[in-house]
Short mmCIF file of C-alpha atoms and ligand atoms in Angstrom, two decimals:
data_model
loop_
_atom_site.label_atom_id
_atom_site.label_comp_id
_atom_site.label_asym_id
_atom_site.label_seq_id
_atom_site.Cartn_x
_atom_site.Cartn_y
_atom_site.Cartn_z
CA UNK B 189 -0.15 0.03 -0.05
CA UNK B 190 1.14 3.13 -1.06
CA UNK B 191 -0.46 6.35 1.01
CA UNK B 192 0.49 10.42 0.54
CA UNK B 193 -0.22 12.39 4.08
CA UNK B 194 -0.40 16.00 3.30
CA UNK B 195 0.68 18.00 5.99
CA UNK B 196 1.69 22.42 6.23
CA UNK B 197 0.36 23.36 9.95
CA UNK B 198 1.93 23.00 13.25
CA UNK B 199 -1.34 20.56 14.45
CA UNK B 200 -0.76 18.18 11.75
CA UNK B 201 3.03 18.53 12.08
CA UNK B 202 1.79 16.90 15.56
CA UNK B 203 -0.19 14.33 14.64
CA UNK B 204 2.05 12.92 12.04
CA UNK B 205 4.60 11.68 13.69
CA UNK B 206 3.26 8.97 15.13
CA UNK B 207 2.00 8.36 11.73
CA UNK B 208 4.81 8.30 10.14
CA UNK B 209 6.44 5.92 13.16
CA UNK B 210 3.71 3.24 12.97
CA UNK B 211 3.77 3.19 9.16
CA UNK B 212 8.03 3.03 9.28
CA UNK B 213 7.43 -0.20 11.04
CA UNK B 214 6.02 -1.91 8.44
CA UNK B 215 6.32 -2.31 4.26
CA UNK B 216 3.66 -0.19 3.64
CA UNK B 217 4.82 3.51 1.64
CA UNK B 218 4.96 6.53 3.21
CA UNK B 219 5.12 10.32 1.19
CA UNK B 220 5.15 13.22 3.03
CA UNK B 221 3.81 16.38 1.29
CA UNK B 222 4.54 19.54 3.15
CA UNK B 223 2.31 22.50 1.32
CA UNK B 224 4.47 24.79 3.27
CA UNK B 225 1.06 27.09 4.71
CA UNK B 226 3.15 26.70 7.88
CA UNK B 227 6.94 28.58 7.11
CA UNK B 228 8.60 29.36 10.87
CA UNK B 229 11.27 27.24 11.93
CA UNK B 230 10.10 27.58 15.12
CA UNK B 231 6.88 26.36 13.58
CA UNK B 232 7.85 24.27 11.53
CA UNK B 233 11.11 22.31 11.19
CA UNK B 234 11.27 22.19 14.47
CA UNK B 235 8.85 20.11 14.46
CA UNK B 236 10.34 17.30 11.79
CA UNK B 237 13.64 17.70 14.01
CA UNK B 238 11.78 17.31 17.50
CA UNK B 239 9.26 14.60 16.08
CA UNK B 240 12.12 12.63 13.87
CA UNK B 241 9.30 12.48 11.71
CA UNK B 242 11.20 11.73 8.00
CA UNK B 243 11.69 14.51 6.19
CA UNK B 244 9.85 16.14 3.65
CA UNK B 245 9.80 13.99 0.22
CA UNK B 246 7.74 17.10 -1.32
CA UNK B 247 7.68 20.83 -0.37
CA UNK B 248 5.42 23.53 -1.64
CA UNK B 249 5.99 25.79 -0.59
CA UNK B 250 2.30 28.09 -0.37
CA UNK B 251 3.23 30.14 1.95
CA UNK B 252 0.43 32.70 4.00
CA UNK B 253 -2.78 34.23 2.09
CA UNK B 254 -5.79 34.72 2.12
CA UNK B 255 -8.49 30.65 2.40
CA UNK B 256 -8.88 31.47 -1.48
CA UNK B 257 -5.34 32.14 -2.40
CA UNK B 258 -3.85 29.81 -0.11
CA UNK B 259 -6.62 26.92 -0.63
CA UNK B 260 -6.31 27.74 -4.38
CA UNK B 261 -2.80 27.31 -4.18
CA UNK B 262 -2.44 24.64 -2.55
CA UNK B 263 -5.04 22.49 -5.05
CA UNK B 264 -2.58 23.43 -7.53
CA UNK B 265 0.13 22.71 -6.90
CA UNK B 266 -0.75 19.49 -5.38
CA UNK B 267 -2.89 18.05 -8.61
CA UNK B 268 0.41 17.17 -9.97
CA UNK B 269 1.97 15.55 -6.92
CA UNK B 270 -1.13 13.16 -6.84
CA UNK B 271 -1.16 12.58 -9.32
CA UNK B 272 2.49 11.52 -10.42
CA UNK B 273 1.94 9.41 -6.93
CA UNK B 274 -1.19 7.58 -7.80
CA UNK B 275 -1.55 6.76 -3.82
CA UNK B 276 -3.68 4.26 -2.50
CA UNK B 277 -4.75 6.31 -0.02
CA UNK B 278 -4.95 9.81 0.59
CA UNK B 279 -4.14 11.14 4.03
CA UNK B 280 -5.48 14.31 5.25
CA UNK B 281 -5.43 15.94 8.58
CA UNK B 282 -7.64 17.97 11.21
CA UNK B 283 -9.19 20.85 9.74
CA UNK B 284 -6.76 23.52 7.90
CA UNK B 285 -7.11 24.26 4.07
CA UNK B 286 -4.44 22.15 3.37
CA UNK B 287 -6.50 19.55 5.06
CA UNK B 288 -9.37 20.79 2.54
CA UNK B 289 -7.09 21.48 -0.81
CA UNK B 290 -5.88 18.16 -0.30
CA UNK B 291 -9.25 16.10 0.01
CA UNK B 292 -10.08 18.48 -3.04
CA UNK B 293 -7.32 16.96 -5.10
CA UNK B 294 -7.35 13.75 -4.05
CA UNK B 295 -11.13 13.54 -4.88
CA UNK B 296 -10.96 14.96 -8.64
CA UNK B 297 -8.88 12.78 -9.12
CA UNK B 298 -11.27 9.56 -7.76
CA UNK B 299 -7.96 8.44 -5.58
CA UNK B 300 -9.28 7.94 -1.85
CA UNK B 301 -9.37 10.26 0.41
CA UNK B 302 -8.68 9.14 4.15
CA UNK B 303 -9.64 12.16 6.77
CA UNK B 304 -7.67 11.76 10.36
CA UNK B 305 -9.70 13.42 13.18
CA UNK B 306 -12.68 13.43 11.16
CA UNK B 307 -16.02 14.48 12.63
CA UNK B 308 -15.05 17.41 15.64
CA UNK B 309 -17.39 19.92 15.46
CA UNK B 310 -17.83 23.50 16.77
CA UNK B 311 -21.05 24.17 14.82
CA UNK B 312 -19.42 27.64 14.70
CA UNK B 313 -19.69 28.49 11.13
CA UNK B 314 -18.17 31.77 11.54
CA UNK B 315 -14.95 29.44 11.99
CA UNK B 316 -12.30 28.54 8.29
CA UNK B 317 -11.90 25.27 10.80
CA UNK B 318 -15.73 23.96 10.90
CA UNK B 319 -16.04 24.81 7.24
CA UNK B 320 -12.42 22.93 6.01
CA UNK B 321 -13.48 20.05 8.41
CA UNK B 322 -16.81 19.89 7.57
CA UNK B 323 -16.85 19.83 4.30
CA UNK B 324 -13.40 17.29 4.23
CA UNK B 325 -15.92 15.02 5.83
CA UNK B 326 -18.64 15.40 3.39
CA UNK B 327 -15.60 14.55 0.00
CA UNK B 328 -13.20 11.83 2.35
CA UNK B 329 -14.19 7.47 1.92
CA UNK B 330 -12.58 7.13 5.29
CA UNK B 331 -13.50 8.79 8.13
CA UNK B 332 -11.49 8.70 10.87
CA UNK B 333 -12.91 9.30 13.86
CA UNK B 334 -11.14 10.26 17.20
CA UNK B 335 -13.95 9.78 19.98
CA UNK B 336 -17.11 8.47 20.63
CA UNK B 337 -18.63 12.14 20.25
CA UNK B 338 -17.05 12.60 16.48
CA UNK B 339 -18.85 9.10 15.30
CA UNK B 340 -21.65 10.92 16.80
CA UNK B 341 -21.55 14.12 14.73
CA UNK B 342 -20.15 11.16 11.72
CA UNK B 343 -23.81 9.30 11.93
CA UNK B 344 -26.08 12.96 12.01
CA UNK B 345 -24.37 14.16 9.09
CA UNK B 346 -25.11 10.65 7.60
CA UNK B 347 -21.22 9.36 6.80
CA UNK B 348 -22.13 6.65 9.49
CA UNK B 349 -20.86 3.94 6.69
CA UNK B 350 -18.23 4.90 6.32
CA UNK B 351 -16.70 5.97 9.49
CA UNK B 352 -14.67 4.17 12.01
CA UNK B 353 -13.47 4.99 15.88
CA UNK B 354 -9.34 5.45 15.68
CA UNK B 355 -8.93 7.21 18.25
CA UNK B 356 -6.92 10.77 18.92
CA UNK B 357 -3.04 10.87 17.41
CA UNK B 358 -2.27 13.30 18.94
CA UNK B 359 -2.31 11.03 22.61
CA UNK B 360 -0.32 8.71 21.67
CA UNK B 361 2.81 11.71 20.85
CA UNK B 362 1.79 13.39 23.75
CA UNK B 363 2.27 10.60 25.81
CA UNK B 364 5.40 9.43 24.89
CA UNK B 365 6.76 12.73 25.37
CA UNK B 366 5.24 13.36 28.67
CA UNK B 367 7.56 9.89 29.77
CA UNK B 368 10.48 11.40 27.85
CA UNK B 369 10.21 14.92 29.49
CA UNK B 370 10.34 13.22 32.65
CA UNK B 371 12.58 10.97 32.40
CA UNK B 372 15.18 14.52 31.67
CA UNK B 373 15.23 13.72 28.08
CA UNK B 374 14.81 16.97 27.15
CA UNK B 375 16.44 20.95 28.70
CA UNK B 376 13.71 22.58 30.64
CA UNK B 377 11.51 24.65 27.71
CA UNK B 378 13.07 28.47 27.15
CA UNK B 379 10.24 30.01 28.65
CA UNK B 380 9.40 33.83 28.10
CA UNK B 381 12.38 36.64 30.16
CA UNK B 382 10.64 37.44 33.71
CA UNK B 383 9.10 33.86 34.04
CA UNK B 384 10.65 31.51 36.83
CA UNK B 385 9.68 27.71 35.65
CA UNK B 386 10.47 27.17 39.79
CA UNK B 387 7.77 29.74 40.82
CA UNK B 388 3.89 29.14 39.64
CA UNK B 389 3.10 30.57 36.18
CA UNK B 390 0.23 29.85 33.52
CA UNK B 391 0.19 28.99 30.15
CA UNK B 392 -1.05 31.15 26.81
CA UNK B 393 -1.20 30.68 23.51
CA UNK B 394 -3.59 32.67 21.79
CA UNK B 395 -3.96 32.02 16.98
CA UNK B 396 -8.14 32.12 16.58
CA UNK B 397 -8.32 34.43 14.01
CA UNK B 398 -12.02 35.11 15.93
CA UNK B 399 -9.98 36.42 18.49
CA UNK B 400 -6.97 38.06 17.01
CA UNK B 401 -8.81 38.94 14.35
CA UNK B 402 -11.00 41.72 16.99
CA UNK B 403 -8.86 44.71 18.12
CA UNK B 404 -11.48 44.95 20.59
CA UNK B 405 -11.60 41.63 21.04
CA UNK B 406 -8.02 41.60 21.24
CA UNK B 407 -6.97 43.82 23.88
CA UNK B 408 -10.17 43.03 25.36
CA UNK B 409 -8.29 39.16 25.61
CA UNK B 410 -4.96 40.71 26.54
CA UNK B 411 -6.09 42.92 29.59
CA UNK B 412 -6.88 39.67 30.74
CA UNK B 413 -4.21 38.06 30.47
CA UNK B 414 -2.64 41.21 32.34
CA UNK B 415 -4.95 41.52 34.91
CA UNK B 416 -4.45 37.51 36.10
CA UNK B 417 -2.39 37.76 39.50
CA UNK B 418 0.54 35.09 38.05
CA UNK B 419 2.77 36.01 36.20
CA UNK B 420 1.20 34.71 32.13
CA UNK B 421 3.49 33.16 29.88
CA UNK B 422 1.97 34.14 26.11
CA UNK B 423 4.19 31.25 23.74
CA UNK B 424 3.23 33.86 20.46
CA UNK B 425 1.65 32.97 17.02
CA UNK B 426 3.47 34.69 14.41
CA UNK B 427 -0.47 35.87 13.47
CA UNK B 428 -1.36 36.99 16.81
CA UNK B 429 2.47 38.88 16.82
CA UNK B 430 0.55 40.68 13.19
CA UNK B 431 -2.60 40.70 14.55
CA UNK B 432 -1.08 42.54 17.99
CA UNK B 433 1.42 44.37 15.78
CA UNK B 434 -1.04 46.26 13.04
CA UNK B 435 -3.39 47.20 15.85
CA UNK B 436 -0.46 48.50 17.46
CA UNK B 437 -1.05 46.72 20.42
CA UNK B 438 1.24 46.20 22.98
CA UNK B 439 1.11 41.45 24.09
CA UNK B 440 3.87 42.54 26.32
CA UNK B 441 1.43 44.04 29.72
CA UNK B 442 0.41 43.29 33.61
CA UNK B 443 1.27 39.93 34.24
CA UNK B 444 1.75 38.70 30.72
CA UNK B 445 5.78 37.97 29.21
CA UNK B 446 5.68 37.65 26.02
CA UNK B 447 8.21 34.34 24.23
CA UNK B 448 7.84 32.52 20.67
CA UNK B 449 5.99 29.80 20.15
CA UNK B 450 8.24 26.16 21.80
CA UNK B 451 8.92 22.39 19.22
CA UNK B 452 6.40 20.16 21.11
CA UNK B 453 9.09 18.60 24.03
CA UNK B 454 9.42 22.60 24.53
CA UNK B 455 5.59 22.51 25.23
CA UNK B 456 4.66 19.28 26.79
CA UNK B 457 7.39 20.47 29.90
CA UNK B 458 5.54 24.19 29.85
CA UNK B 459 2.67 22.58 30.54
CA UNK B 460 3.61 20.12 33.33
CA UNK B 461 6.01 23.26 34.92
CA UNK B 462 2.80 25.01 34.59
CA UNK B 463 -0.39 25.47 37.27
CA UNK B 464 -2.99 25.71 34.30
CA UNK B 465 -3.66 27.05 30.67
CA UNK B 466 -5.85 29.61 28.87
CA UNK B 467 -5.42 29.22 25.98
CA UNK B 468 -7.95 29.11 22.35
CA UNK B 469 -5.92 26.10 20.88
CA UNK B 470 -8.32 22.47 20.38
CA UNK B 471 -5.08 21.17 20.64
CA UNK B 472 -3.66 22.39 23.87
CA UNK B 473 -6.70 22.27 25.34
CA UNK B 474 -6.76 18.16 25.23
CA UNK B 475 -2.75 18.02 26.93
CA UNK B 476 -3.74 19.84 30.01
CA UNK B 477 -5.95 17.67 29.48
CA UNK B 478 -3.50 14.52 29.49
CA UNK B 479 -1.27 16.84 31.24
CA UNK B 480 -3.32 17.15 34.35
CA UNK B 481 -2.84 21.05 34.40
CA UNK B 482 -7.01 23.10 33.97
CA UNK B 483 -7.44 24.65 30.91
CA UNK B 484 -9.54 27.67 31.31
CA UNK B 485 -10.48 28.20 26.64
CA UNK B 486 -10.94 31.73 25.79
CA UNK B 487 -13.86 30.10 23.68
CA UNK B 488 -17.36 29.66 23.09
CA UNK B 489 -16.99 26.42 22.41
CA UNK B 490 -15.10 23.66 21.63
CA UNK B 491 -15.19 20.27 19.32
CA UNK B 492 -13.11 18.90 22.65
CA UNK B 493 -16.13 19.03 25.05
CA UNK B 494 -15.34 15.70 26.89
CA UNK B 495 -12.52 18.04 28.54
CA UNK B 496 -15.59 19.27 29.94
CA UNK B 497 -16.13 17.38 32.00
CA UNK B 498 -15.35 17.22 35.83
CA UNK B 499 -13.92 20.48 34.98
CA UNK B 500 -10.60 19.80 33.95
CA UNK B 501 -11.59 22.51 31.35
CA UNK B 502 -14.25 26.10 31.39
CA UNK B 503 -14.99 28.04 28.71
CA UNK B 504 -14.65 31.28 29.04
CA UNK B 505 -15.11 33.73 25.69
CA UNK B 506 -15.09 37.05 27.36
CA UNK B 507 -12.85 37.50 30.55
CA UNK B 508 -15.02 40.32 31.11
CA UNK B 509 -17.98 39.35 31.13
CA UNK B 510 -17.17 38.06 34.22
CA UNK B 511 -15.94 40.24 37.80
CA UNK B 512 -12.54 39.86 37.94
CA UNK B 513 -12.45 37.73 40.75
CA UNK B 514 -14.97 35.36 38.88
CA UNK B 515 -11.84 35.63 36.18
CA UNK B 516 -9.02 35.14 38.47
CA UNK B 517 -11.02 32.12 40.63
CA UNK B 518 -11.77 30.59 36.84
CA UNK B 519 -7.51 30.87 35.32
CA UNK B 520 -6.13 30.08 38.93
CA UNK B 521 -8.24 27.20 39.90
CA UNK B 522 -6.73 24.30 40.81
CA UNK B 523 -6.99 20.77 38.75
CA UNK B 524 -9.95 18.69 39.87
CA UNK B 525 -8.73 16.00 41.30
CA UNK B 526 -11.83 13.85 40.19
CA UNK B 527 -10.37 10.86 38.09
CA UNK B 528 -10.87 10.87 34.16
CA UNK B 529 -11.58 8.15 31.96
CA UNK B 530 -10.46 7.67 28.42
CA UNK B 531 -12.25 9.34 25.93
CA UNK B 532 -9.49 10.05 23.54
CA UNK B 533 -7.91 6.34 23.38
CA UNK B 534 -5.19 4.35 25.42
CA UNK B 535 -2.43 5.54 23.05
CA UNK B 536 -2.16 2.77 20.34
CA UNK B 537 -4.24 4.75 17.24
CA UNK B 538 -1.82 5.19 15.10
CA UNK B 539 -1.14 1.77 14.78
CA UNK B 540 -4.95 1.20 14.09
CA UNK B 541 -5.04 3.93 11.62
CA UNK B 542 -2.67 2.26 9.77
CA UNK B 543 -5.11 -1.09 9.89
CA UNK B 544 -7.34 0.62 9.04
CA UNK B 545 -5.89 2.07 5.83
CA UNK B 546 -5.27 -1.52 4.68
CA UNK B 547 -7.70 -2.44 5.27
CA UNK B 548 -8.79 -0.88 2.14
CA UNK B 549 -12.71 1.76 1.11
CA UNK B 550 -15.11 0.60 4.00
CA UNK B 551 -17.73 -1.80 1.35
CA UNK B 552 -15.35 -2.67 -0.40
CA UNK B 553 -13.71 -6.21 -1.35
CA UNK B 554 -10.38 -5.45 0.13
CA UNK B 555 -12.60 -4.25 3.78
C1 LIG C 175 -3.70 28.04 11.04
C2 LIG C 175 -4.98 26.64 11.16
C3 LIG C 175 -5.63 26.21 12.69
C4 LIG C 175 -4.82 26.06 13.32
C5 LIG C 175 -3.92 27.18 13.43
C6 LIG C 175 -1.76 26.66 14.61
C7 LIG C 175 -6.03 27.52 8.91
C8 LIG C 175 -7.78 28.19 8.46
N1 LIG C 175 -6.01 27.18 9.72
O1 LIG C 175 -3.95 28.55 11.34
O2 LIG C 175 -6.56 25.60 11.78
O3 LIG C 175 -5.54 25.85 14.54
O4 LIG C 175 -3.40 27.01 11.53
O5 LIG C 175 -1.84 26.68 14.22
O6 LIG C 175 -5.99 26.65 7.97
N2 LIG C 175 2.03 33.10 9.84
C9 LIG C 175 3.55 33.32 9.64
N3 LIG C 175 4.77 32.23 9.33
C10 LIG C 175 4.16 31.23 9.72
C11 LIG C 175 3.03 30.46 8.82
C12 LIG C 175 1.65 32.08 9.85
O7 LIG C 175 4.10 34.19 10.46
O8 LIG C 175 5.13 30.02 9.05
C13 LIG C 175 1.51 33.73 9.64
C14 LIG C 175 0.73 35.16 8.74
O9 LIG C 175 1.51 36.55 9.52
C15 LIG C 175 -0.11 34.67 8.16
C16 LIG C 175 -0.71 34.97 9.63
O10 LIG C 175 0.28 33.88 10.73
O11 LIG C 175 -1.08 34.98 7.85
C17 LIG C 175 -2.11 32.91 9.39
O12 LIG C 175 -1.27 32.13 9.05
P1 LIG C 175 -2.66 30.74 8.40
O13 LIG C 175 -1.91 29.66 7.61
O14 LIG C 175 -3.57 31.14 7.90
O15 LIG C 175 -3.15 30.37 9.29
P2 LIG C 175 -2.79 29.98 10.84
O16 LIG C 175 -3.27 30.94 12.03
O17 LIG C 175 -1.45 29.92 11.68
#
């Protein structure tokens, strides 16, 4: 079997790591195509080196642009690559513009498409990711769902016949890295200047277009972080830096100390070292959950609803809607004592994904 993985943005590289490792244990041929949606060293290269992912076989060098430009350029550039590779499966990941472009290029060439992390829904059509995931799920031939909830969403959209529960591949990589960090196999992360890693701190990220692109909301969110009574390590995505720059907003205010995005091991170590996480990232909500840190999510909804159980994660779209004390009590609350199940799987999802792909199209004679 030959599988082409299409990736482009940071969270996809994290998911690619366990998939590439699972393929490496087999005789299947795995081709990696990097669209180049993310191109900064600390959004892309550090994930290949830090997670031991083989270098991409093809790099399209697409870069940034409006949604149409980025998606369209990726689509056009993928056509000849997929035609030349002619794989048994095209594997697309998550919900970015690279995901949608990959799925479209493949289906138009009658190449079977599998969607990893299928079935997630925010039901918020203001999010570009929501369009990307819904359209990709409906185009794809095999839907690899991470959770029971995702399976329910797919069934509700009439897609049960091509959906399988694979588990979440991010658990595979997160738990492996947690163990390596605990075993001292990685140096302490470079936290922003002013953060003492031996003292309590909160870890924060903010990059969603819904939060960064509205100047008033962004200023309000940064002011809320600035008002917290603990140092806040804000690991700033380039989008946040760019938008704050355009808006003349200073990110380093009050408790906020600004640093660069971290590689995966350093991020896991930074979460473990923190007393809690404040974020709008989907991946980080789940990493906080898996690493036993309470999370406050700066959004109106989450695709990872399992994290809300037992108060491990709390949604706060507008901290300013809370009193100053309620906001502080929320963002600095201790980790809950309640035990948790394994809603994201057992850390062996990537192997299962390879097995599902090797089984062929759902309903075909290969299955
Ligand atoms: C993309 C995904 C989002 C994912 C996120 C992870 C879409 C629609 N969004 O958002 O789902 O959570 O990746 O990070 O695909 N930039 C750089 N260097 C880079 C990449 C981006 O400076 O290497 C800056 C540019 O100003 C660019 C902006 O960040 O315009 C946004 O980048 P883009 O790839 O469009 O989307 P993300 O916000 O990263």
